[in-house]
JSON list of C-alpha atoms and ligand atoms in Angstrom, two decimals:
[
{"chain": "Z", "resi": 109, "resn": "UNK", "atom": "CA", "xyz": [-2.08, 10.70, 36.97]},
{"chain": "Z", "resi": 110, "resn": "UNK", "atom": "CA", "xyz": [1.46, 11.46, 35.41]},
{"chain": "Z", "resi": 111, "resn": "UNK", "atom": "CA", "xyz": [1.00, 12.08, 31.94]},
{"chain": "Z", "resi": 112, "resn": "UNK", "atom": "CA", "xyz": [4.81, 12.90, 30.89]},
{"chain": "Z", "resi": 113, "resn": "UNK", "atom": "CA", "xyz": [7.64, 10.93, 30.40]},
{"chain": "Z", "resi": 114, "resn": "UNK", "atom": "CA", "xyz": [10.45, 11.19, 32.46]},
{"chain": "Z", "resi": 115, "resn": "UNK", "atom": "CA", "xyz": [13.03, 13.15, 30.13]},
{"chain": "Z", "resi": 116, "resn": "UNK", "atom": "CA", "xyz": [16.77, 11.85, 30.08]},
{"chain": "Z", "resi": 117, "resn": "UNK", "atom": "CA", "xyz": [19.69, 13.21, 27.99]},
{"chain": "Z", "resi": 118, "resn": "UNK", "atom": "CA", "xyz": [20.24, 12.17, 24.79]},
{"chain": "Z", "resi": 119, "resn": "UNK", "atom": "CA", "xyz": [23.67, 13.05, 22.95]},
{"chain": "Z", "resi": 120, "resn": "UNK", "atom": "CA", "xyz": [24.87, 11.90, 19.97]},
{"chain": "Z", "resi": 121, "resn": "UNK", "atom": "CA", "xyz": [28.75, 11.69, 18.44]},
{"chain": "Z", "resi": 122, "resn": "UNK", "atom": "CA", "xyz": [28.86, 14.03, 14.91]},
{"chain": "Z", "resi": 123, "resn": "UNK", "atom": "CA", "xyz": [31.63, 13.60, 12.54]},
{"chain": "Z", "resi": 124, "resn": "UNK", "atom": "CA", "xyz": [33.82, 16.30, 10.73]},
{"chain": "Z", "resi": 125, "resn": "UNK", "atom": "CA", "xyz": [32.32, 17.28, 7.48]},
{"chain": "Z", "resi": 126, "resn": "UNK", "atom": "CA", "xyz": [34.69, 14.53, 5.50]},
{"chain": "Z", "resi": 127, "resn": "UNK", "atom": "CA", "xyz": [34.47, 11.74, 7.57]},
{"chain": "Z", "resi": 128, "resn": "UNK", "atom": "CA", "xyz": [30.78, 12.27, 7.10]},
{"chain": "Z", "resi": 129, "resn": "UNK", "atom": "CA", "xyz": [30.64, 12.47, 3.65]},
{"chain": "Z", "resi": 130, "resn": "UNK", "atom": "CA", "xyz": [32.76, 8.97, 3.40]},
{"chain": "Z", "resi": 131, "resn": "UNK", "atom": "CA", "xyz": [30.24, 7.74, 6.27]},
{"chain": "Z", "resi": 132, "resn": "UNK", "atom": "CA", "xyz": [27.22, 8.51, 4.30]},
{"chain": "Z", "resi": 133, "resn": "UNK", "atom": "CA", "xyz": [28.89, 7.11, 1.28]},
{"chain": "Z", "resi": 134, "resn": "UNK", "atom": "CA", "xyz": [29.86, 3.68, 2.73]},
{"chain": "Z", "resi": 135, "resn": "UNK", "atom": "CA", "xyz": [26.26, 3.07, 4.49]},
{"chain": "Z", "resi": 136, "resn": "UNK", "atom": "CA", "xyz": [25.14, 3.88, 0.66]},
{"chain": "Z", "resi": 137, "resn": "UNK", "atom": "CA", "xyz": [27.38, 1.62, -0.79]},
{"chain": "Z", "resi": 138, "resn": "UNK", "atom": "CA", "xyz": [26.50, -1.24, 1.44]},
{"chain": "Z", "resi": 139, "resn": "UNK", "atom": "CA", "xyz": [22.53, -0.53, 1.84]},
{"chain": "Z", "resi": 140, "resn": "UNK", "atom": "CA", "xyz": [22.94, -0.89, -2.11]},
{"chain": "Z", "resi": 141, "resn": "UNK", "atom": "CA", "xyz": [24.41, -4.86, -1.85]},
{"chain": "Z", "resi": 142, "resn": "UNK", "atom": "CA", "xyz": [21.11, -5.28, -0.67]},
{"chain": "Z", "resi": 143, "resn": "UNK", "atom": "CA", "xyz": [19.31, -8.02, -2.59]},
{"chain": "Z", "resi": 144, "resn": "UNK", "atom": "CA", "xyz": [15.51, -9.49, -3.16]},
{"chain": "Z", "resi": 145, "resn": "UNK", "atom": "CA", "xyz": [16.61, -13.22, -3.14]},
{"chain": "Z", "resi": 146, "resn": "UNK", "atom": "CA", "xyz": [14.22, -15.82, -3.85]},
{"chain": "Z", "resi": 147, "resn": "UNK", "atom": "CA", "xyz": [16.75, -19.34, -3.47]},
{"chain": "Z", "resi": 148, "resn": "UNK", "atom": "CA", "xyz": [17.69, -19.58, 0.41]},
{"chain": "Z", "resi": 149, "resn": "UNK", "atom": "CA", "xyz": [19.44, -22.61, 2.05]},
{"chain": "Z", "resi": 150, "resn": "UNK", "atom": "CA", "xyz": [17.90, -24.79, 4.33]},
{"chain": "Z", "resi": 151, "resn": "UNK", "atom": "CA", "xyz": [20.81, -23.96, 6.62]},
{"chain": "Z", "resi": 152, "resn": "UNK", "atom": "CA", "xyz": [18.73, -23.20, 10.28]},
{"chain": "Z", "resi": 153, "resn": "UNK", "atom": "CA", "xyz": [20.18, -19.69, 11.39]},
{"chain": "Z", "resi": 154, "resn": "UNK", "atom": "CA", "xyz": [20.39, -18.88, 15.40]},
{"chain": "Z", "resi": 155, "resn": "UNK", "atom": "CA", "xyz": [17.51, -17.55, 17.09]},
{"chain": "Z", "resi": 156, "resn": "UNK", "atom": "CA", "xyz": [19.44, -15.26, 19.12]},
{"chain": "Z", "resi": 157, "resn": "UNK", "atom": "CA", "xyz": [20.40, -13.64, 15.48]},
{"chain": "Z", "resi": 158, "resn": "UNK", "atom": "CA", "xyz": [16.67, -13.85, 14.78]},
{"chain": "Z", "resi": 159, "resn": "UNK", "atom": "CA", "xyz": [16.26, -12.00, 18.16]},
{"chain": "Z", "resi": 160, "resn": "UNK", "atom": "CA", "xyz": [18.50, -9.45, 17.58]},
{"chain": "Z", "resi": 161, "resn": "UNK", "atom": "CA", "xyz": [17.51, -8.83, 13.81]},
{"chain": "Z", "resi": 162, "resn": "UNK", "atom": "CA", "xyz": [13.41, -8.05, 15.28]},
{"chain": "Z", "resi": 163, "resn": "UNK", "atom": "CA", "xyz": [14.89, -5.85, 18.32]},
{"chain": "Z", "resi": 164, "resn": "UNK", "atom": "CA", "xyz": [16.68, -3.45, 15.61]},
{"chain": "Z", "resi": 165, "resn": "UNK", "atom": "CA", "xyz": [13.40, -3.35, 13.70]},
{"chain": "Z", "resi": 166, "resn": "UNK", "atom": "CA", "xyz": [11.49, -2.62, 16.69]},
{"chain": "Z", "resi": 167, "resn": "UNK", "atom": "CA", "xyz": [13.73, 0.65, 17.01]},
{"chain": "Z", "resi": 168, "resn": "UNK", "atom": "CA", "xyz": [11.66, 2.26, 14.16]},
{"chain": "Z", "resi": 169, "resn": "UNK", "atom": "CA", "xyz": [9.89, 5.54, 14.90]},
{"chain": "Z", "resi": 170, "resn": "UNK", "atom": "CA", "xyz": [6.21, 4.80, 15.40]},
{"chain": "Z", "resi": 171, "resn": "UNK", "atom": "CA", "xyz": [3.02, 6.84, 16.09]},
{"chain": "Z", "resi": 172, "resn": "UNK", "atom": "CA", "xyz": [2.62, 7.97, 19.49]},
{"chain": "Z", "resi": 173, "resn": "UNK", "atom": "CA", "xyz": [5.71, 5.54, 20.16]},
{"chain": "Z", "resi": 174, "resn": "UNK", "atom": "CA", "xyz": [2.47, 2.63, 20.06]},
{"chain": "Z", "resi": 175, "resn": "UNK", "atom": "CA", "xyz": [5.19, 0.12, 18.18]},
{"chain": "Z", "resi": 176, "resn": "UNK", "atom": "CA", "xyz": [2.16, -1.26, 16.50]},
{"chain": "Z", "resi": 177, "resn": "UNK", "atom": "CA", "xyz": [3.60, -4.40, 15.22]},
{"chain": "Z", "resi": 178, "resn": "UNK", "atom": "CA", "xyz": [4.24, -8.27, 16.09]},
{"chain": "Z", "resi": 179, "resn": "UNK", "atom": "CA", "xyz": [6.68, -10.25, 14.31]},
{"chain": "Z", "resi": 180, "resn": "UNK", "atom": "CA", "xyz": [5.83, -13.83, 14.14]},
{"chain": "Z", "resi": 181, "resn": "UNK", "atom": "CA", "xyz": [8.72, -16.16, 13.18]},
{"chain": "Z", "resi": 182, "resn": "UNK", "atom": "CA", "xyz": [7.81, -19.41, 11.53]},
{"chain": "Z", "resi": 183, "resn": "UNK", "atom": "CA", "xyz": [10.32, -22.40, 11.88]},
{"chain": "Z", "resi": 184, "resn": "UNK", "atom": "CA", "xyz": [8.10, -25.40, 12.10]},
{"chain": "Z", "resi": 185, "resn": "UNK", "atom": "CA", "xyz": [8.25, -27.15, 9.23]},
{"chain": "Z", "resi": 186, "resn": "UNK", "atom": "CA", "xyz": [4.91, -28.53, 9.17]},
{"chain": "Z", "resi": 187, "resn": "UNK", "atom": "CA", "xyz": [3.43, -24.79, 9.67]},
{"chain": "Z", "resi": 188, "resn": "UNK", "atom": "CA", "xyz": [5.77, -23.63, 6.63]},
{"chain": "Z", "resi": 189, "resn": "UNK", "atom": "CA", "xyz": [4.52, -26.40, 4.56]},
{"chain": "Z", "resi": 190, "resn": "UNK", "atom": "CA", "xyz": [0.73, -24.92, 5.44]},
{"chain": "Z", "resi": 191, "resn": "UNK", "atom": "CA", "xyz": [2.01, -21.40, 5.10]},
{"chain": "Z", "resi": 192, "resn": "UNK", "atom": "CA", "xyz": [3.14, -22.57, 1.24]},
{"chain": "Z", "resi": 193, "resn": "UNK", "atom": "CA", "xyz": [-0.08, -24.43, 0.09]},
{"chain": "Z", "resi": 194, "resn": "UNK", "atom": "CA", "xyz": [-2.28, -21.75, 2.03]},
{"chain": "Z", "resi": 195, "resn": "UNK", "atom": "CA", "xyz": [-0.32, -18.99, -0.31]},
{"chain": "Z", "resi": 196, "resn": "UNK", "atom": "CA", "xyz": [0.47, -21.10, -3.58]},
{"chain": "Z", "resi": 197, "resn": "UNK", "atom": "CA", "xyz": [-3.72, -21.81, -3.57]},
{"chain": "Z", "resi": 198, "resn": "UNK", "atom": "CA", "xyz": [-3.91, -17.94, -3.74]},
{"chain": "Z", "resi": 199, "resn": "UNK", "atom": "CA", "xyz": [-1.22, -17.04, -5.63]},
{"chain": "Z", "resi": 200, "resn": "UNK", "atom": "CA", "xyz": [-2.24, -19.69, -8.50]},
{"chain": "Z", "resi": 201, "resn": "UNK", "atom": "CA", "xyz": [-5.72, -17.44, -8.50]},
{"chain": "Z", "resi": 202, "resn": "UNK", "atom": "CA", "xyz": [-3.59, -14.54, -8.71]},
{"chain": "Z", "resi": 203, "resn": "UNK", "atom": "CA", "xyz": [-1.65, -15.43, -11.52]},
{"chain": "Z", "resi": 204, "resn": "UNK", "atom": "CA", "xyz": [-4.52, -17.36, -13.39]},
{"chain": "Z", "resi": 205, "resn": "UNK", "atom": "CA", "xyz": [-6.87, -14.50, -13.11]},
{"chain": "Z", "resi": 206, "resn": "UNK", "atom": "CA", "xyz": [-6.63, -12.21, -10.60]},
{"chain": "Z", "resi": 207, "resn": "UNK", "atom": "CA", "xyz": [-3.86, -9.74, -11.57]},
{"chain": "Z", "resi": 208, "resn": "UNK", "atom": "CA", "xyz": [-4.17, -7.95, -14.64]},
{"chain": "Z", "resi": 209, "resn": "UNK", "atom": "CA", "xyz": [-2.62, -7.93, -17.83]},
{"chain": "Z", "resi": 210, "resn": "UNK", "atom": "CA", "xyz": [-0.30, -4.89, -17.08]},
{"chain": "Z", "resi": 211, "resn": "UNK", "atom": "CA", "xyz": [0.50, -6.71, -13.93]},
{"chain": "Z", "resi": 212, "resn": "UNK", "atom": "CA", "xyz": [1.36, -9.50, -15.60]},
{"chain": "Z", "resi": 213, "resn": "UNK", "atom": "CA", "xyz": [3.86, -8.04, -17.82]},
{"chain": "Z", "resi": 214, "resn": "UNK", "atom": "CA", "xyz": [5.55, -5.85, -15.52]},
{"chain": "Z", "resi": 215, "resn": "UNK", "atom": "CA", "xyz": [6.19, -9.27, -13.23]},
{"chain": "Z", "resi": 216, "resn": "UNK", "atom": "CA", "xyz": [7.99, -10.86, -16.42]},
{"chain": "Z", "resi": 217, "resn": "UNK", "atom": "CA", "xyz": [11.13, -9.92, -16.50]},
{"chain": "Z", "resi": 218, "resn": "UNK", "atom": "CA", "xyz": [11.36, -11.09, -12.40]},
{"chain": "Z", "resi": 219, "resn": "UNK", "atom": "CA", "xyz": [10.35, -14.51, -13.62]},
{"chain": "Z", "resi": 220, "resn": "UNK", "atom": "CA", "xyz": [7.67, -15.07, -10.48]},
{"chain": "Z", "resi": 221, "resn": "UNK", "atom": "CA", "xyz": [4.88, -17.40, -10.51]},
{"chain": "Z", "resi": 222, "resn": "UNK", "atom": "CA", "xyz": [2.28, -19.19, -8.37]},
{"chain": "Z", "resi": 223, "resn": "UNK", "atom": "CA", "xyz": [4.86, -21.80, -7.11]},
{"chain": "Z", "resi": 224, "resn": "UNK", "atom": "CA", "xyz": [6.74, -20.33, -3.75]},
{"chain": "Z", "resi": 225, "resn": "UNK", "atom": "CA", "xyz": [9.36, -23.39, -2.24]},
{"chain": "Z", "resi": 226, "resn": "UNK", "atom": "CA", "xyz": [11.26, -20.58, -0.34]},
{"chain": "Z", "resi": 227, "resn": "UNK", "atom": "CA", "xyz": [8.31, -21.07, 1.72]},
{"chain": "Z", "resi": 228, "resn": "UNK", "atom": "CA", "xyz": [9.45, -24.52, 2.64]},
{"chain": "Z", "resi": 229, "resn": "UNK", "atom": "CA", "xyz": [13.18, -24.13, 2.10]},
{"chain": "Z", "resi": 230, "resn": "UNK", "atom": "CA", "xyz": [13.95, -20.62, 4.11]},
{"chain": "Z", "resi": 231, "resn": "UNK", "atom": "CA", "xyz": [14.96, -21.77, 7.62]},
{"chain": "Z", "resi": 232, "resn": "UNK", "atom": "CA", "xyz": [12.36, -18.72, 9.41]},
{"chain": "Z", "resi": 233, "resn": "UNK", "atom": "CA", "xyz": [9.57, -16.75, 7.57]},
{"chain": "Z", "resi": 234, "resn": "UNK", "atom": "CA", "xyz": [9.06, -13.38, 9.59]},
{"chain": "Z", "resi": 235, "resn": "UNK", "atom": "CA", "xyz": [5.14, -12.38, 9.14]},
{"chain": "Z", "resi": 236, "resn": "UNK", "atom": "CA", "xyz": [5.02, -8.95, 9.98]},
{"chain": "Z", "resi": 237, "resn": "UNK", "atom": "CA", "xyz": [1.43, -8.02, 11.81]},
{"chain": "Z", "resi": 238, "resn": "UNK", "atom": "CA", "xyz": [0.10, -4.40, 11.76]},
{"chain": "Z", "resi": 239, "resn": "UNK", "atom": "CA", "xyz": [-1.60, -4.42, 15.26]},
{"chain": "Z", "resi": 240, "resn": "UNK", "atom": "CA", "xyz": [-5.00, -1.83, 14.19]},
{"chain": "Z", "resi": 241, "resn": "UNK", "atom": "CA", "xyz": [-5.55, -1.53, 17.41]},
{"chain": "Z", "resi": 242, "resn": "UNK", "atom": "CA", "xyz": [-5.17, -2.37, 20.81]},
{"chain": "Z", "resi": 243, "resn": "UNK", "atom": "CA", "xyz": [-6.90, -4.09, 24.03]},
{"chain": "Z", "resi": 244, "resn": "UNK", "atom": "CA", "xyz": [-6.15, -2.68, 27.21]},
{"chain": "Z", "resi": 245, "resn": "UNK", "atom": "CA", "xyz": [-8.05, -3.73, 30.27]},
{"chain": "Z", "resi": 246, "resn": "UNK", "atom": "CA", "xyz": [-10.74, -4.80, 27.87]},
{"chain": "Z", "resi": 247, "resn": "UNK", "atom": "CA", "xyz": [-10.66, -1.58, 25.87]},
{"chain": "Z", "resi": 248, "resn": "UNK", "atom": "CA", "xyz": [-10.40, -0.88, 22.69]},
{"chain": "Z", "resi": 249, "resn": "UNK", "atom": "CA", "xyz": [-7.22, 1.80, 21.99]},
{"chain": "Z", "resi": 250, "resn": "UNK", "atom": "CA", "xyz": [-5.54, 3.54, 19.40]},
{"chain": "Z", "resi": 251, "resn": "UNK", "atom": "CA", "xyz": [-2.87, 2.93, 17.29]},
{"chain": "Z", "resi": 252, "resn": "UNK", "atom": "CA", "xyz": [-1.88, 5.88, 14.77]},
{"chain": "Z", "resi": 253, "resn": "UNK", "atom": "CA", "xyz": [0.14, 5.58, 11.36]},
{"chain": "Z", "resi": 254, "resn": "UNK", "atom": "CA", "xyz": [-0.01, 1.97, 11.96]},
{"chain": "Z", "resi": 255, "resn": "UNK", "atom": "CA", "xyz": [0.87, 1.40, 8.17]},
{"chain": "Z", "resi": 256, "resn": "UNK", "atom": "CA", "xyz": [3.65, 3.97, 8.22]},
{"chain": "Z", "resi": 257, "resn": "UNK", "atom": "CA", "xyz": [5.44, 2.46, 11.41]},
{"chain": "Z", "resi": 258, "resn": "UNK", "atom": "CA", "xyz": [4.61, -1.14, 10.28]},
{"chain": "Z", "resi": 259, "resn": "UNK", "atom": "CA", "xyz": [6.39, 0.50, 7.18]},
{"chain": "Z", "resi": 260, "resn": "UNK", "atom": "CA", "xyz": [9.26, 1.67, 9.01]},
{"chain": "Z", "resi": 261, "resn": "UNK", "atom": "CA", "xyz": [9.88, -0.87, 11.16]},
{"chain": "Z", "resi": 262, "resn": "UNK", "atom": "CA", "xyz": [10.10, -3.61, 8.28]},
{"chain": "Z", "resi": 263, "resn": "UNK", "atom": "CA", "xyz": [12.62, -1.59, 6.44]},
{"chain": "Z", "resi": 264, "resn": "UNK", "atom": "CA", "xyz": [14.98, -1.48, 9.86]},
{"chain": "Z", "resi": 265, "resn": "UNK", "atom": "CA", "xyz": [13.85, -5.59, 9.25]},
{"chain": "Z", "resi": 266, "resn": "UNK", "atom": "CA", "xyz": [15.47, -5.78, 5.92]},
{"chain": "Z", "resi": 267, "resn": "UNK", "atom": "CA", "xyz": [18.54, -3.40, 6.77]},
{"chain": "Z", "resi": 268, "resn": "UNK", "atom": "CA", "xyz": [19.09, -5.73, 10.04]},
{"chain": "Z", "resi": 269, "resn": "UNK", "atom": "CA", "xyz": [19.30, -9.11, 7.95]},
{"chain": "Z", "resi": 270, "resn": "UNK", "atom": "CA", "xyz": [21.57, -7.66, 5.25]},
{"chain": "Z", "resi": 271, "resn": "UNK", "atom": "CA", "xyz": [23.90, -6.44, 8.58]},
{"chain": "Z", "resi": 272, "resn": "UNK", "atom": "CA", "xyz": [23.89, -10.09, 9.45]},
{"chain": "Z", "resi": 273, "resn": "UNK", "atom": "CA", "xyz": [24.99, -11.02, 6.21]},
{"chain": "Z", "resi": 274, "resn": "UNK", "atom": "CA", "xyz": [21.48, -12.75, 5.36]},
{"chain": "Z", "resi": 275, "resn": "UNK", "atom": "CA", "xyz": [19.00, -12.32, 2.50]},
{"chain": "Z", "resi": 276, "resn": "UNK", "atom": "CA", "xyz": [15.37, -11.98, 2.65]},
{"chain": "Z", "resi": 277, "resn": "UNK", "atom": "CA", "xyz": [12.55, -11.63, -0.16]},
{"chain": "Z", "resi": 278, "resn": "UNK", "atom": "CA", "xyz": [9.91, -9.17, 0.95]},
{"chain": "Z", "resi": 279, "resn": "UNK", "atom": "CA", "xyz": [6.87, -11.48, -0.02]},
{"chain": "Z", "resi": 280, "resn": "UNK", "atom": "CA", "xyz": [3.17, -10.20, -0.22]},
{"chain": "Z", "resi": 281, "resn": "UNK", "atom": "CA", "xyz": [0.96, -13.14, -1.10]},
{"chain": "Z", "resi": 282, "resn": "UNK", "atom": "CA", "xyz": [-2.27, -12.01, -1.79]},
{"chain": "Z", "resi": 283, "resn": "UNK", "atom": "CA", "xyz": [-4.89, -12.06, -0.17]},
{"chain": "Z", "resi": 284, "resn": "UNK", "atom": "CA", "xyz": [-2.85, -12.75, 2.87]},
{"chain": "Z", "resi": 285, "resn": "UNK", "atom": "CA", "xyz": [-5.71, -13.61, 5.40]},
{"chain": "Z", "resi": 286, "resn": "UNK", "atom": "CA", "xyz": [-5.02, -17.02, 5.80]},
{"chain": "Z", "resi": 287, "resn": "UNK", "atom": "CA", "xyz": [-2.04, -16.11, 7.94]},
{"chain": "Z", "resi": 288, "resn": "UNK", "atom": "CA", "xyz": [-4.31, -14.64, 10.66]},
{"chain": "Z", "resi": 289, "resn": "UNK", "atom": "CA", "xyz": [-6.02, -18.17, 10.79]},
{"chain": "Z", "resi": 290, "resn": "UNK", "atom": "CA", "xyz": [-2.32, -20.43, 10.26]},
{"chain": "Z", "resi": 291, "resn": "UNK", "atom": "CA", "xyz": [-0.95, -18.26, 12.95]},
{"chain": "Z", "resi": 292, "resn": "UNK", "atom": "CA", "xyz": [-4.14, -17.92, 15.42]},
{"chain": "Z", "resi": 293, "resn": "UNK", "atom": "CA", "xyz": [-3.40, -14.23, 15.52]},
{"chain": "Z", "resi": 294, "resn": "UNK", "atom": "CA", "xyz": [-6.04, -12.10, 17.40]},
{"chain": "Z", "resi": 295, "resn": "UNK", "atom": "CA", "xyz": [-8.66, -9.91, 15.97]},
{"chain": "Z", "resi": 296, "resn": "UNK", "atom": "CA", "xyz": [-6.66, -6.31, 16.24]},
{"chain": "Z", "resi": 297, "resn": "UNK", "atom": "CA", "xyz": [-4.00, -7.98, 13.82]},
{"chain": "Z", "resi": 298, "resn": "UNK", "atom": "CA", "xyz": [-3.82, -7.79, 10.08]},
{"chain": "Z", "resi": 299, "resn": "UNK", "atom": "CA", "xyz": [-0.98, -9.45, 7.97]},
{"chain": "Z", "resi": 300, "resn": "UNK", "atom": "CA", "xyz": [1.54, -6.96, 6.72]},
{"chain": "Z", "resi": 301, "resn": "UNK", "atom": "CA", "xyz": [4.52, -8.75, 5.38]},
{"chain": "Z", "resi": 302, "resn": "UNK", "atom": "CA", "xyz": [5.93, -12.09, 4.79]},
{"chain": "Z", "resi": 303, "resn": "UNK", "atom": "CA", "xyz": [9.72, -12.18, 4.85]},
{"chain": "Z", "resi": 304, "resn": "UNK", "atom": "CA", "xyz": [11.68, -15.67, 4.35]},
{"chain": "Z", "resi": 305, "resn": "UNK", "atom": "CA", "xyz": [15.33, -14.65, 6.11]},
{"chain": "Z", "resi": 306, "resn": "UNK", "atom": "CA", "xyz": [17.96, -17.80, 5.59]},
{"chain": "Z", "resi": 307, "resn": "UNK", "atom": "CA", "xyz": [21.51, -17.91, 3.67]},
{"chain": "Z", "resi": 308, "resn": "UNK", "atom": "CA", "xyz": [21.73, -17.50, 0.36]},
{"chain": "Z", "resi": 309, "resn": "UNK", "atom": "CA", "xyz": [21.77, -20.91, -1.75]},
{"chain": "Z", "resi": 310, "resn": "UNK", "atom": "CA", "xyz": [24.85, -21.59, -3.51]},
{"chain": "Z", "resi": 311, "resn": "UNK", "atom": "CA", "xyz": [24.90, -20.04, -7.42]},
{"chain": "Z", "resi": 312, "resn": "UNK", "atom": "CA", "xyz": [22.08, -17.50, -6.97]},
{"chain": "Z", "resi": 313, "resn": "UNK", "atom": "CA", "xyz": [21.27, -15.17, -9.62]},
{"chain": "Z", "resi": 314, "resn": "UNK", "atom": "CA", "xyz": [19.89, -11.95, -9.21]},
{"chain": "Z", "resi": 315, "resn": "UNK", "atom": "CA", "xyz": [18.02, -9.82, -12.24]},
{"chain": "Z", "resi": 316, "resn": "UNK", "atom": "CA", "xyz": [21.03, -7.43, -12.91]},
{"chain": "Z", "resi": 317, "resn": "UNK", "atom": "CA", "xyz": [18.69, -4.20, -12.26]},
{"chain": "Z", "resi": 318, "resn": "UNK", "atom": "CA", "xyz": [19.43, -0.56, -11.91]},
{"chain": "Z", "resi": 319, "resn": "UNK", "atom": "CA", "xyz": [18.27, 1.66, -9.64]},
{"chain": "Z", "resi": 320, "resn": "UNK", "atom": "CA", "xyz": [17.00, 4.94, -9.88]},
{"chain": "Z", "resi": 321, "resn": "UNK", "atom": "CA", "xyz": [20.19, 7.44, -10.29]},
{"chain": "Z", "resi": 322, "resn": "UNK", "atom": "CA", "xyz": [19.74, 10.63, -7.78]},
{"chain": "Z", "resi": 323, "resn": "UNK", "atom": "CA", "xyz": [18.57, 13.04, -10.86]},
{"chain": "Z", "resi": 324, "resn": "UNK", "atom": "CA", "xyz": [15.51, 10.79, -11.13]},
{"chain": "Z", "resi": 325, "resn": "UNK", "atom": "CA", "xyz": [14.86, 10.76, -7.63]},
{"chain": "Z", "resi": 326, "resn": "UNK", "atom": "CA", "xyz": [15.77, 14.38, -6.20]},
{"chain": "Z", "resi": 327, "resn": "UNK", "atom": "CA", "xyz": [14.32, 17.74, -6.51]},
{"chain": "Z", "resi": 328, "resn": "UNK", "atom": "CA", "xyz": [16.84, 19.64, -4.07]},
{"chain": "Z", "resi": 329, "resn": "UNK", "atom": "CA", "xyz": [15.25, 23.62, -3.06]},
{"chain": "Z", "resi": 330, "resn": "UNK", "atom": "CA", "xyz": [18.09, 25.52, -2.45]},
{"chain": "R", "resi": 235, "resn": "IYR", "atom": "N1", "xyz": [2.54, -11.53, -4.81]},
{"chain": "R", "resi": 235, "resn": "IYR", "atom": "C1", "xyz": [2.90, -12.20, -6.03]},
{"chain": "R", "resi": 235, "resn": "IYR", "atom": "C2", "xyz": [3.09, -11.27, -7.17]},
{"chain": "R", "resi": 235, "resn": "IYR", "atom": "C3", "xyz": [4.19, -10.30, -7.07]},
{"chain": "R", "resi": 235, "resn": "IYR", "atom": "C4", "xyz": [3.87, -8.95, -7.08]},
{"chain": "R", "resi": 235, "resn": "IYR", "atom": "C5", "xyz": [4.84, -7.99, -7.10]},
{"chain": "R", "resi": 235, "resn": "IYR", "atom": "I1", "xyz": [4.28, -6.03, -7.23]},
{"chain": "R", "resi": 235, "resn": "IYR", "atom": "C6", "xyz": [6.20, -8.38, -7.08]},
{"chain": "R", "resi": 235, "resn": "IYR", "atom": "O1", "xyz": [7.20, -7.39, -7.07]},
{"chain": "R", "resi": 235, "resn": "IYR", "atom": "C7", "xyz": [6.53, -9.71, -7.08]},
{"chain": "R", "resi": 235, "resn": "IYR", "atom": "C8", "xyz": [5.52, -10.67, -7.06]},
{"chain": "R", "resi": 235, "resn": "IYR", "atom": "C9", "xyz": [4.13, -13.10, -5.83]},
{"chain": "R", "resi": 235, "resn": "IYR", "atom": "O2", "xyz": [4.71, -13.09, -4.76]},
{"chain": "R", "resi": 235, "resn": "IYR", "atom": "O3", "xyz": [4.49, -13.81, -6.75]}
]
């Protein structure tokens, strides 16, 4: 049985030293007008863009090149509507209970609660699966660094949408079982990440946060 893959060359344009260093600098400068949104319009967006958007996250590096995810993208707007009650019911525990005081506190200044309408307004909510495993001629196989590649391929996601010149919120109800059932997924899938991807409503506001500056996040060995 072949075992390899068939090898093909791979090259790959460089860039003199300056033109790199303003390369690097723009993609920074741009990754960085990257937003969490939580107001979308209702404005439906095409499903080729859709397409395209979960065919750029699929190019994330995975273990053993498995790919071990499925994207499912929810339009229907009486599956939304389920998707929201199914996750405000758990996210009311959550906030009545559930999350702890420290929790609590550090959510504060972000202004979340239980109540989630993006569910309902956002035109598509991508539910990122981690696939555990697989099923292959009724076997059970192996996925590897499923949570790393799911983790991987959800940032190419969010780095996709912003390139279309869309906003997403990176949403983690929790528990998020109930998306398994809503979505009939099989067995060998576990929910990952819910994403609402849509326009952004007129006269958003954003928190006006900072992010880390490179001294706080580098230790260079030179
Ligand atoms: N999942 C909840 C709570 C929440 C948790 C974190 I950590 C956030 O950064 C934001 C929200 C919710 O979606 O409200």
């Amino acid at each position: 049985m072949e075992k390899t893959y068939p090898y093909i060359e791979y090259t790959r344009e460089s860039y003199p030293e300056a033109e790199m260093i303003n390369r690097s600098k723009e993609f920074y400068q741009w990754m960085d007008k990257r937003r969490t949104v939580r107001d979308f319009s209702d404005k439906p967006i095409p499903k080729e863009v859709i397409e395209n958007i979960l065919l750029a996250a699929s190019t994330a590096p995975s273990g053993a090149h498995k790919q071990p995810w499925t994207f499912c993208v929810v339009t229907n707007p009486d599956l939304k509507k389920q998707i929201r009650a199914a996750a405000e019911k758990e996210e009311y525990d959550s906030y009545n209970g559930r999350m702890t005081e420290e929790w609590l506190d550090d959510l504060a200044p972000l202004g979340t609660n239980w109540e989630k309408p993006f569910l309902e307004v956002a035109p598509a909510l991508i539910i990122v699966f981690k696939r555990a495993y697989e099923f292959v001629d009724g076997k059970k196989k192996n996925n590897y660094y499923v949570t790393e590649s799911v983790g991987l391929a959800a940032g190419f996601l969010l780095a996709a949408i912003h390139n279309a010149g869309l906003v997403a919120l990176t949403h983690t109800p929790s528990p998020m079982n109930f998306l398994c059932k809503l979505l009939a997924r099989p067995e060998n899938e576990r929910p990952f990440l819910l994403i609402p991807v849509g326009y952004l409503a007129n006269n958003t506001q954003v928190p006006d946060l900072k992010r880390k500056t490179l001294e706080q996040i580098d230790v260079f060995y030179e």
